[in-house]
Amino acid sequence: MKQSAVWCPFVSAFWPEILIQARIEEGTVMRFRSSWVLLLGLVLAGCQVEQPPTPESSTTDSGEKKDSTTPGSTAEGGTEEKSGERKSVAFVTNQIADFWKIAEAGCVAASKEFDIDVQVIMPPEASAVVQKQKVEDVMTGGIQAIAISPLDADNQVEWINSIAAKIPLITHDSDAPKSNRLVYIGMDNYAAGRACGEILKNALPDGGQVLLCIGRLEQDNSKYRRQGVIDVLMGRDRGIDFYQSQPDAFDPNEGEIKGDKYTIVATVTDQGKPEVALQKAEDAIVTYPELKGMAGLFEYNPPACYQALKKAGKVGQVAIAGFDENDVTLQAIKDGECAGTVVQNPYEYGFQSVRVLKEILAGSKDVIPESKYIDIAPRSITKENVEAYWEELKRLKGQ
């Protein structure tokens, strides 16, 4: 039975030797001597009542994963620190998605293994403003370190630095290289983009018109991922260093990009909204009747492309290459209706972020490499290896 503790500053001010604590139990009413009744009636209005934590900041001692669609879910496990204070960190995503539920599973596992509390924060929408508010909310709760996937790296530098000045901060999934983050945990998004481009190129050996679909281009990972696809289709032999040293070398976001065999007709964005992604994919199929290929660069983009093609009766006529491990994408690959997808390892994003933050809080300096980059390599999934990968994925999800 939960108890409510009532603390009365007025009483304690005049009678410091008296501690009044009212406990309400099921079927029991505390009775005070009549001499106290009037006093209690006068002061209770000024008393503060301790409330149980709200669902957004609640915790569990079991270490079990809470509903990922509720921003602020918390994973715990293990015992208290010797000092009596248990370490607490936050893992902040860029929105709610199945991709992040896998990362949350990694956070839960790390919480148990490394004896640390982990709050997994998933903003309800892909908005830098909302992400900032969620981070500020969790900061007031007294977390001691944070891992974040920035939504708008270039415009969030000052804000990220303000947090990094207070507590250890690392980035995951998408980097903010101009900030004072301690380390980035993730993949080389340019190399991953090239891998996606190779999948599409193999599916379209004769070339043709290609559409690129992506959530937004403000993120660091988005820019490099898109550029990797473009460079493969344009026949350019470059690496990520080329663009890191020449930020103006990225292809324009608007307009066609023409090569000898392939023409990228457009790059459409949806601001992280799957329903918008579907509508734009449907519109593009009508706008570009000669379209031969579609590259979906966020987790929900390949399913949107597939569903749009299915509605138009063009499945199999337009090749799809994608990113991440949505079930619709994997089933389409298995059925031979999607050429392939490039998968990250979100489980390791969560697990390694928690591990690194734990070691940083313990004072370890060796955990941060000189490059300030911990590589979690991507994989290309095609019809040849999709079944084995899907089984592995289900195991990680506990299915």
XYZ file of C-alpha atoms in Angstrom:
399
model
C 0.000 0.000 0.000
C 1.499 3.364 -0.978
C 1.842 5.947 1.785
C 1.724 9.734 1.518
C 4.139 11.599 3.734
C 3.029 15.082 4.881
C 5.751 17.485 5.989
C 4.700 20.586 7.886
C 7.255 23.388 8.000
C 5.096 25.488 10.327
C 4.948 22.802 12.985
C 8.635 21.950 12.746
C 9.506 25.633 13.059
C 7.842 25.952 16.472
C 8.257 22.433 17.804
C 11.472 21.010 16.250
C 11.291 17.972 18.487
C 7.976 16.906 16.974
C 7.785 15.070 13.644
C 4.264 14.772 12.350
C 3.774 12.173 9.682
C 0.314 11.096 8.680
C 0.119 7.656 7.119
C -3.087 6.501 5.517
C -3.381 2.711 5.332
C -6.244 0.681 3.901
C -8.953 0.348 6.570
C -7.003 2.408 9.130
C -7.458 6.040 10.150
C -4.800 7.601 12.330
C -6.290 9.305 15.399
C -4.535 12.206 17.030
C -5.239 13.542 20.478
C -7.855 16.252 20.421
C -5.318 18.862 21.423
C -3.678 18.535 18.002
C -6.809 18.618 15.824
C -7.136 22.374 15.577
C -3.412 22.787 14.954
C -3.418 20.268 12.143
C -6.427 21.889 10.522
C -4.629 25.218 10.443
C -1.301 24.050 9.095
C -2.144 21.288 6.656
C -2.963 23.872 3.980
C 0.668 24.948 4.082
C 2.112 21.437 4.061
C 3.855 19.837 1.100
C 2.720 16.383 0.033
C 5.251 14.063 -1.594
C 3.692 12.508 -4.669
C 4.842 9.290 -6.341
C 6.803 9.850 -9.575
C 4.839 10.481 -12.741
C 4.889 7.804 -15.456
C 7.388 9.864 -17.492
C 9.994 9.749 -14.728
C 9.028 6.514 -12.989
C 11.502 3.702 -12.520
C 11.528 -0.056 -12.138
C 13.886 -2.203 -10.120
C 13.510 -5.185 -12.427
C 15.457 -3.737 -15.325
C 12.595 -4.643 -17.685
C 12.013 -2.447 -20.716
C 9.099 -0.040 -20.439
C 6.854 1.089 -23.285
C 9.195 2.802 -25.752
C 6.409 4.993 -27.086
C 6.313 6.829 -23.775
C 9.105 9.403 -23.707
C 11.098 9.098 -20.518
C 10.949 5.341 -20.028
C 13.578 4.150 -17.557
C 15.569 0.943 -17.350
C 17.252 -0.096 -14.126
C 19.035 -3.096 -12.717
C 21.681 -4.053 -10.203
C 22.502 -2.684 -6.774
C 23.338 0.648 -5.186
C 26.745 2.262 -5.474
C 28.978 1.883 -2.429
C 28.575 5.611 -1.830
C 24.819 5.089 -1.554
C 24.179 7.004 -4.764
C 23.339 5.095 -7.911
C 24.569 6.628 -11.162
C 21.929 7.822 -13.618
C 22.316 8.636 -17.329
C 19.998 9.501 -20.217
C 19.861 8.092 -23.748
C 18.046 10.567 -26.002
C 16.795 9.676 -29.495
C 15.539 11.922 -32.299
C 11.951 10.587 -32.301
C 9.881 7.473 -31.597
C 10.574 4.586 -34.003
C 10.959 0.803 -34.009
C 14.663 1.399 -34.644
C 14.949 3.046 -31.242
C 13.115 0.249 -29.471
C 16.029 -1.994 -30.413
C 18.435 0.609 -29.026
C 16.370 0.688 -25.840
C 16.867 -3.062 -25.462
C 20.616 -2.417 -25.572
C 20.231 0.236 -22.879
C 18.320 -2.191 -20.663
C 21.014 -4.850 -21.039
C 23.770 -2.348 -20.253
C 21.812 -1.036 -17.274
C 21.878 -4.500 -15.742
C 25.455 -5.351 -16.679
C 27.025 -2.071 -15.596
C 24.835 -1.361 -12.568
C 23.505 2.021 -13.661
C 20.122 3.695 -14.164
C 19.255 4.625 -17.750
C 16.437 6.899 -18.862
C 15.516 6.379 -22.523
C 13.974 9.565 -23.881
C 12.129 9.428 -27.220
C 10.727 12.803 -28.340
C 7.188 12.319 -29.709
C 8.109 14.122 -32.925
C 11.242 14.831 -34.937
C 11.621 18.416 -33.773
C 14.761 20.079 -32.435
C 12.554 22.239 -30.204
C 10.797 19.218 -28.704
C 14.093 17.363 -28.314
C 15.568 20.324 -26.434
C 12.573 20.459 -24.094
C 12.808 16.741 -23.343
C 16.506 17.064 -22.543
C 15.918 20.060 -20.286
C 13.185 18.125 -18.481
C 15.442 15.153 -17.793
C 18.307 17.450 -16.751
C 16.190 18.761 -13.883
C 15.909 15.184 -12.639
C 19.598 15.080 -11.791
C 21.068 12.800 -14.454
C 24.856 12.678 -14.394
C 25.646 12.088 -18.096
C 23.826 12.019 -21.427
C 23.995 10.421 -24.886
C 22.048 12.193 -27.623
C 21.253 11.862 -31.336
C 21.145 15.532 -32.450
C 18.349 16.522 -34.795
C 20.014 19.655 -36.177
C 23.732 19.416 -35.427
C 24.845 22.727 -36.944
C 22.176 24.775 -35.180
C 22.345 22.871 -31.889
C 26.063 23.382 -31.201
C 25.631 26.190 -28.668
C 22.908 24.284 -26.826
C 24.865 21.023 -26.850
C 27.923 22.841 -25.521
C 25.871 24.339 -22.694
C 24.922 20.823 -21.581
C 28.446 19.478 -22.080
C 29.694 22.215 -19.733
C 27.556 20.727 -16.955
C 27.715 16.953 -17.442
C 29.537 14.475 -19.728
C 27.849 14.394 -23.144
C 28.353 11.997 -26.046
C 26.544 11.620 -29.369
C 25.194 8.461 -30.985
C 23.608 7.622 -34.349
C 24.066 11.193 -35.628
C 27.074 13.296 -34.676
C 27.608 16.957 -33.806
C 31.314 17.171 -34.698
C 31.540 20.938 -34.150
C 30.344 20.602 -30.557
C 32.189 19.726 -27.360
C 30.802 16.198 -27.233
C 33.314 13.731 -25.819
C 32.871 10.957 -28.389
C 30.555 9.840 -31.200
C 29.194 6.287 -31.223
C 27.802 5.187 -34.567
C 28.643 4.237 -38.106
C 30.346 6.029 -40.978
C 27.170 7.292 -42.619
C 28.946 8.191 -45.836
C 30.223 4.609 -46.200
C 26.752 3.320 -45.336
C 25.262 5.567 -48.012
C 27.712 4.159 -50.535
C 26.636 0.636 -49.531
C 23.008 1.586 -50.209
C 24.053 3.057 -53.551
C 25.786 -0.197 -54.472
C 22.611 -2.169 -53.718
C 20.611 0.107 -56.013
C 23.306 0.104 -58.698
C 23.372 -3.703 -58.754
C 19.586 -3.748 -59.081
C 19.711 -1.229 -61.963
C 22.775 -2.133 -64.056
C 21.394 -0.236 -67.055
C 20.857 2.982 -65.088
C 17.772 5.163 -65.051
C 15.927 7.723 -62.968
C 16.269 7.450 -59.185
C 14.392 9.138 -56.338
C 15.967 9.699 -52.908
C 13.620 9.707 -49.895
C 14.778 10.876 -46.456
C 13.377 12.358 -43.262
C 15.366 15.566 -43.121
C 18.727 16.904 -44.244
C 19.631 18.991 -41.184
C 21.106 15.965 -39.406
C 24.764 15.121 -39.810
C 24.026 11.464 -40.602
C 21.423 12.396 -43.240
C 23.790 14.576 -45.244
C 26.546 11.976 -45.404
C 24.176 9.086 -46.059
C 22.555 10.846 -49.009
C 25.913 11.924 -50.418
C 27.224 8.366 -50.304
C 24.338 7.134 -52.467
C 24.826 9.998 -54.914
C 28.568 9.434 -55.296
C 28.171 5.741 -56.122
C 25.543 6.463 -58.774
C 27.619 9.332 -60.180
C 30.746 7.151 -60.302
C 32.758 9.278 -57.859
C 35.602 7.692 -55.920
C 35.542 9.656 -52.670
C 35.544 9.113 -48.924
C 34.098 10.889 -45.922
C 37.316 12.900 -45.471
C 36.645 14.652 -48.777
C 33.462 16.222 -47.381
C 34.765 16.797 -43.880
C 37.525 18.960 -45.335
C 35.227 20.568 -47.930
C 31.773 21.136 -46.391
C 30.643 23.039 -49.483
C 31.279 20.024 -51.721
C 27.950 18.349 -50.878
C 25.533 18.221 -53.806
C 22.639 20.721 -53.599
C 19.514 19.466 -51.854
C 17.275 20.705 -54.652
C 17.122 19.835 -58.325
C 18.349 16.989 -60.526
C 21.775 15.403 -60.319
C 22.784 13.885 -63.661
C 25.438 11.287 -64.346
C 26.369 9.115 -67.308
C 23.854 6.360 -66.500
C 21.820 7.558 -63.543
C 19.775 10.682 -62.932
C 18.673 11.527 -59.410
C 15.426 13.309 -60.177
C 14.823 14.670 -56.668
C 15.444 14.294 -52.955
C 12.153 14.400 -51.046
C 11.999 15.014 -47.292
C 9.201 14.320 -44.827
C 10.459 15.798 -41.516
C 10.274 12.446 -39.781
C 6.604 11.788 -40.542
C 5.870 8.355 -42.087
C 2.480 9.458 -43.414
C 4.151 12.337 -45.272
C 6.800 9.948 -46.591
C 4.069 7.723 -48.034
C 2.245 10.627 -49.666
C 5.437 12.002 -51.221
C 6.397 8.574 -52.540
C 2.960 8.227 -54.133
C 3.231 11.698 -55.672
C 6.709 10.989 -57.052
C 5.551 7.831 -58.806
C 2.999 9.963 -60.666
C 5.397 12.875 -61.269
C 8.185 10.654 -62.619
C 6.536 7.898 -64.697
C 9.956 6.734 -65.966
C 11.277 6.204 -62.440
C 13.468 3.094 -62.153
C 14.718 3.203 -58.577
C 13.929 4.547 -55.099
C 16.320 4.820 -52.157
C 14.675 5.152 -48.741
C 17.268 6.469 -46.307
C 15.370 6.441 -42.987
C 13.819 3.371 -41.361
C 10.238 4.127 -42.428
C 11.140 5.296 -45.973
C 11.564 1.869 -47.643
C 8.130 0.677 -46.390
C 6.610 3.938 -47.653
C 8.210 3.404 -51.077
C 7.053 -0.210 -51.157
C 3.472 0.640 -50.180
C 3.332 3.452 -52.750
C 4.570 1.120 -55.497
C 2.095 -1.543 -54.429
C -0.759 0.951 -54.634
C 0.395 2.022 -58.106
C 0.796 -1.577 -59.275
C 4.522 -1.076 -59.880
C 6.117 -3.466 -57.385
C 8.954 -5.169 -59.236
C 9.082 -2.449 -61.896
C 10.890 0.061 -59.675
C 13.839 -1.126 -57.587
C 13.997 -0.244 -53.883
C 17.112 0.055 -51.737
C 16.753 1.085 -48.142
C 18.073 1.614 -44.660
C 17.358 -0.150 -41.393
C 15.372 -3.181 -40.416
C 11.654 -2.447 -40.617
C 9.678 -5.707 -40.868
C 7.971 -4.536 -44.066
C 11.378 -3.932 -45.632
C 12.761 -7.302 -44.540
C 9.682 -9.161 -45.790
C 9.911 -7.371 -49.149
C 13.574 -8.394 -49.425
C 12.659 -11.974 -48.581
C 9.935 -11.915 -51.253
C 12.293 -10.460 -53.857
C 10.416 -7.147 -53.997
C 13.139 -4.987 -52.429
C 16.770 -5.164 -53.549
C 18.215 -4.782 -50.065
C 18.772 -2.583 -47.051
C 21.729 -1.262 -45.088
C 21.280 -1.934 -41.399
C 22.875 -0.247 -38.458
C 23.219 -1.829 -35.043
C 20.894 0.188 -32.798
C 21.220 -2.391 -30.016
C 24.932 -1.577 -29.813
C 24.206 2.155 -30.013
C 22.252 1.797 -26.783
C 24.547 -0.705 -25.087
C 27.823 1.035 -25.937
C 26.489 4.494 -25.069
C 25.602 3.337 -21.568
C 28.911 1.495 -21.170
C 30.941 4.519 -22.228
C 29.009 6.913 -19.990
C 29.453 4.565 -17.035
C 33.227 4.461 -17.569
C 33.434 8.224 -18.035
C 31.617 8.742 -14.731
C 34.042 6.304 -13.113
C 36.928 8.504 -14.253
C 38.229 6.314 -17.072
C 40.127 8.172 -19.797
C 40.940 5.150 -21.934
C 37.309 4.683 -22.983
C 37.527 7.645 -25.401
C 39.740 6.902 -28.437
C 41.999 9.563 -29.901
C 39.683 9.844 -32.908
C 36.707 10.506 -30.595
C 34.778 8.036 -32.738
C 33.611 4.518 -31.842
C 32.660 2.734 -35.051
C 29.604 0.460 -35.087
C 29.864 -0.913 -38.616
C 26.776 -1.275 -40.873
C 25.773 -4.388 -42.823
C 24.139 -4.883 -46.211
C 21.110 -7.191 -46.087
C 19.908 -8.816 -49.306
C 17.860 -11.876 -50.178
C 20.905 -14.100 -49.543
C 21.236 -13.240 -45.843
C 17.912 -11.701 -44.819
C 16.509 -14.776 -43.056
C 19.555 -15.266 -40.823
C 19.652 -11.565 -40.007
C 15.928 -11.452 -39.211
C 16.275 -14.345 -36.780
C 19.146 -12.563 -35.059
C 17.065 -9.388 -34.851
C 14.126 -11.216 -33.263
C 16.464 -12.652 -30.644
C 17.699 -9.168 -29.729
C 14.105 -7.965 -29.469
C 13.229 -10.927 -27.265
C 10.633 -12.210 -29.736
